[in-house]
Amino acid sequence: PPAGVSTSVQPPGGRVALGDRLVLSCTVAMGTGPVSFSWHRVGSGSPLSTGPDLELQHVRDNDSGQYLCQVSDGDSVAESVPLNVSVLGEWGPQTK
């Protein structure tokens, strides 16, 4: 079965400015035969992506949340620890 599922996020820390690009990546330390990847948002049913990377070109306010990666070898499934993603508001001139 797949084991050692790990994730990484760009930008580091999962803090991304509104409208910027976010990339989540998933790797597995070991597994038998070919494995498949799927990305899920915690609390949502359907997969967001079915590859080792999930890329959001222009993040929106509602993209904040926890994301996890599931890895399957056809018989069993392993999942990553959820990643926290925070979308920061647009940085504009402050008005007084």
JSON list of C-alpha atoms in Angstrom, two decimals, residues 1-79:
[
{"chain": "A", "resi": 1, "resn": "PRO", "atom": "CA", "xyz": [0.00, 0.00, 0.00]},
{"chain": "A", "resi": 2, "resn": "PRO", "atom": "CA", "xyz": [1.08, 3.62, -0.47]},
{"chain": "A", "resi": 3, "resn": "ALA", "atom": "CA", "xyz": [2.90, 5.12, 2.50]},
{"chain": "A", "resi": 4, "resn": "GLY", "atom": "CA", "xyz": [4.71, 8.32, 3.39]},
{"chain": "A", "resi": 5, "resn": "VAL", "atom": "CA", "xyz": [2.38, 10.75, 1.62]},
{"chain": "A", "resi": 6, "resn": "SER", "atom": "CA", "xyz": [3.80, 14.25, 1.89]},
{"chain": "A", "resi": 7, "resn": "THR", "atom": "CA", "xyz": [2.79, 17.61, 0.51]},
{"chain": "A", "resi": 8, "resn": "SER", "atom": "CA", "xyz": [4.35, 20.95, -0.24]},
{"chain": "A", "resi": 9, "resn": "VAL", "atom": "CA", "xyz": [2.91, 24.33, -1.13]},
{"chain": "A", "resi": 10, "resn": "GLN", "atom": "CA", "xyz": [4.08, 27.36, -3.10]},
{"chain": "A", "resi": 11, "resn": "PRO", "atom": "CA", "xyz": [4.19, 30.04, -1.83]},
{"chain": "A", "resi": 12, "resn": "PRO", "atom": "CA", "xyz": [5.65, 28.56, 1.38]},
{"chain": "A", "resi": 13, "resn": "GLY", "atom": "CA", "xyz": [3.34, 28.51, 4.38]},
{"chain": "A", "resi": 14, "resn": "GLY", "atom": "CA", "xyz": [0.22, 28.43, 2.21]},
{"chain": "A", "resi": 15, "resn": "ARG", "atom": "CA", "xyz": [-0.26, 32.19, 2.51]},
{"chain": "A", "resi": 16, "resn": "VAL", "atom": "CA", "xyz": [-1.12, 33.54, -0.92]},
{"chain": "A", "resi": 17, "resn": "ALA", "atom": "CA", "xyz": [-2.29, 36.98, -2.02]},
{"chain": "A", "resi": 18, "resn": "LEU", "atom": "CA", "xyz": [-5.69, 37.33, -3.66]},
{"chain": "A", "resi": 19, "resn": "GLY", "atom": "CA", "xyz": [-5.31, 36.78, -7.42]},
{"chain": "A", "resi": 20, "resn": "ASP", "atom": "CA", "xyz": [-1.89, 35.12, -7.15]},
{"chain": "A", "resi": 21, "resn": "ARG", "atom": "CA", "xyz": [-0.91, 31.57, -8.14]},
{"chain": "A", "resi": 22, "resn": "LEU", "atom": "CA", "xyz": [-0.99, 28.65, -5.67]},
{"chain": "A", "resi": 23, "resn": "VAL", "atom": "CA", "xyz": [0.58, 25.24, -6.31]},
{"chain": "A", "resi": 24, "resn": "LEU", "atom": "CA", "xyz": [0.10, 22.24, -4.02]},
{"chain": "A", "resi": 25, "resn": "SER", "atom": "CA", "xyz": [2.31, 19.20, -4.69]},
{"chain": "A", "resi": 26, "resn": "CYS", "atom": "CA", "xyz": [1.99, 15.64, -3.43]},
{"chain": "A", "resi": 27, "resn": "THR", "atom": "CA", "xyz": [4.59, 12.86, -3.27]},
{"chain": "A", "resi": 28, "resn": "VAL", "atom": "CA", "xyz": [4.55, 9.33, -1.91]},
{"chain": "A", "resi": 29, "resn": "ALA", "atom": "CA", "xyz": [7.56, 7.60, -0.34]},
{"chain": "A", "resi": 30, "resn": "MET", "atom": "CA", "xyz": [6.57, 4.07, -1.33]},
{"chain": "A", "resi": 31, "resn": "GLY", "atom": "CA", "xyz": [3.83, 2.17, -3.04]},
{"chain": "A", "resi": 32, "resn": "THR", "atom": "CA", "xyz": [3.41, -0.97, -5.07]},
{"chain": "A", "resi": 33, "resn": "GLY", "atom": "CA", "xyz": [2.97, -0.44, -8.77]},
{"chain": "A", "resi": 34, "resn": "PRO", "atom": "CA", "xyz": [1.44, 2.68, -10.25]},
{"chain": "A", "resi": 35, "resn": "VAL", "atom": "CA", "xyz": [-0.35, 5.06, -7.93]},
{"chain": "A", "resi": 36, "resn": "SER", "atom": "CA", "xyz": [-2.98, 7.69, -8.60]},
{"chain": "A", "resi": 37, "resn": "PHE", "atom": "CA", "xyz": [-3.31, 11.04, -6.87]},
{"chain": "A", "resi": 38, "resn": "SER", "atom": "CA", "xyz": [-6.35, 13.14, -6.05]},
{"chain": "A", "resi": 39, "resn": "TRP", "atom": "CA", "xyz": [-6.64, 16.49, -4.30]},
{"chain": "A", "resi": 40, "resn": "HIS", "atom": "CA", "xyz": [-9.55, 17.26, -1.99]},
{"chain": "A", "resi": 41, "resn": "ARG", "atom": "CA", "xyz": [-10.72, 20.24, -0.01]},
{"chain": "A", "resi": 42, "resn": "VAL", "atom": "CA", "xyz": [-11.69, 19.26, 3.54]},
{"chain": "A", "resi": 43, "resn": "GLY", "atom": "CA", "xyz": [-15.49, 19.35, 3.78]},
{"chain": "A", "resi": 44, "resn": "SER", "atom": "CA", "xyz": [-16.03, 19.06, 0.03]},
{"chain": "A", "resi": 45, "resn": "GLY", "atom": "CA", "xyz": [-16.98, 15.83, -1.70]},
{"chain": "A", "resi": 46, "resn": "SER", "atom": "CA", "xyz": [-15.59, 15.72, -5.21]},
{"chain": "A", "resi": 47, "resn": "PRO", "atom": "CA", "xyz": [-11.87, 15.79, -6.07]},
{"chain": "A", "resi": 48, "resn": "LEU", "atom": "CA", "xyz": [-10.40, 19.12, -7.20]},
{"chain": "A", "resi": 49, "resn": "SER", "atom": "CA", "xyz": [-7.64, 17.53, -9.28]},
{"chain": "A", "resi": 50, "resn": "THR", "atom": "CA", "xyz": [-6.44, 14.04, -10.19]},
{"chain": "A", "resi": 51, "resn": "GLY", "atom": "CA", "xyz": [-2.70, 14.48, -10.43]},
{"chain": "A", "resi": 52, "resn": "PRO", "atom": "CA", "xyz": [0.26, 15.00, -8.12]},
{"chain": "A", "resi": 53, "resn": "ASP", "atom": "CA", "xyz": [-0.10, 18.80, -8.39]},
{"chain": "A", "resi": 54, "resn": "LEU", "atom": "CA", "xyz": [-3.05, 21.10, -7.81]},
{"chain": "A", "resi": 55, "resn": "GLU", "atom": "CA", "xyz": [-2.55, 24.52, -9.37]},
{"chain": "A", "resi": 56, "resn": "LEU", "atom": "CA", "xyz": [-4.84, 27.49, -8.85]},
{"chain": "A", "resi": 57, "resn": "GLN", "atom": "CA", "xyz": [-3.86, 30.24, -11.29]},
{"chain": "A", "resi": 58, "resn": "HIS", "atom": "CA", "xyz": [-5.81, 33.07, -9.64]},
{"chain": "A", "resi": 59, "resn": "VAL", "atom": "CA", "xyz": [-6.85, 32.38, -6.06]},
{"chain": "A", "resi": 60, "resn": "ARG", "atom": "CA", "xyz": [-10.10, 33.83, -4.77]},
{"chain": "A", "resi": 61, "resn": "ASP", "atom": "CA", "xyz": [-11.34, 34.60, -1.25]},
{"chain": "A", "resi": 62, "resn": "ASN", "atom": "CA", "xyz": [-13.22, 31.32, -1.09]},
{"chain": "A", "resi": 63, "resn": "ASP", "atom": "CA", "xyz": [-10.07, 29.27, -1.83]},
{"chain": "A", "resi": 64, "resn": "SER", "atom": "CA", "xyz": [-8.96, 29.56, 1.81]},
{"chain": "A", "resi": 65, "resn": "GLY", "atom": "CA", "xyz": [-9.24, 26.28, 3.69]},
{"chain": "A", "resi": 66, "resn": "GLN", "atom": "CA", "xyz": [-7.62, 22.90, 4.22]},
{"chain": "A", "resi": 67, "resn": "TYR", "atom": "CA", "xyz": [-6.52, 20.69, 1.35]},
{"chain": "A", "resi": 68, "resn": "LEU", "atom": "CA", "xyz": [-5.32, 17.09, 1.38]},
{"chain": "A", "resi": 69, "resn": "CYS", "atom": "CA", "xyz": [-3.88, 14.65, -1.10]},
{"chain": "A", "resi": 70, "resn": "GLN", "atom": "CA", "xyz": [-5.06, 11.05, -1.43]},
{"chain": "A", "resi": 71, "resn": "VAL", "atom": "CA", "xyz": [-2.84, 8.41, -3.01]},
{"chain": "A", "resi": 72, "resn": "SER", "atom": "CA", "xyz": [-4.27, 5.08, -4.20]},
{"chain": "A", "resi": 73, "resn": "ASP", "atom": "CA", "xyz": [-2.64, 1.99, -5.63]},
{"chain": "A", "resi": 74, "resn": "GLY", "atom": "CA", "xyz": [-6.02, 0.54, -6.62]},
{"chain": "A", "resi": 75, "resn": "ASP", "atom": "CA", "xyz": [-6.39, -1.53, -3.44]},
{"chain": "A", "resi": 76, "resn": "SER", "atom": "CA", "xyz": [-5.74, 0.93, -0.64]},
{"chain": "A", "resi": 77, "resn": "VAL", "atom": "CA", "xyz": [-5.71, 4.67, -0.08]},
{"chain": "A", "resi": 78, "resn": "ALA", "atom": "CA", "xyz": [-3.37, 6.83, 2.00]},
{"chain": "A", "resi": 79, "resn": "GLU", "atom": "CA", "xyz": [-3.85, 10.52, 2.61]}
]
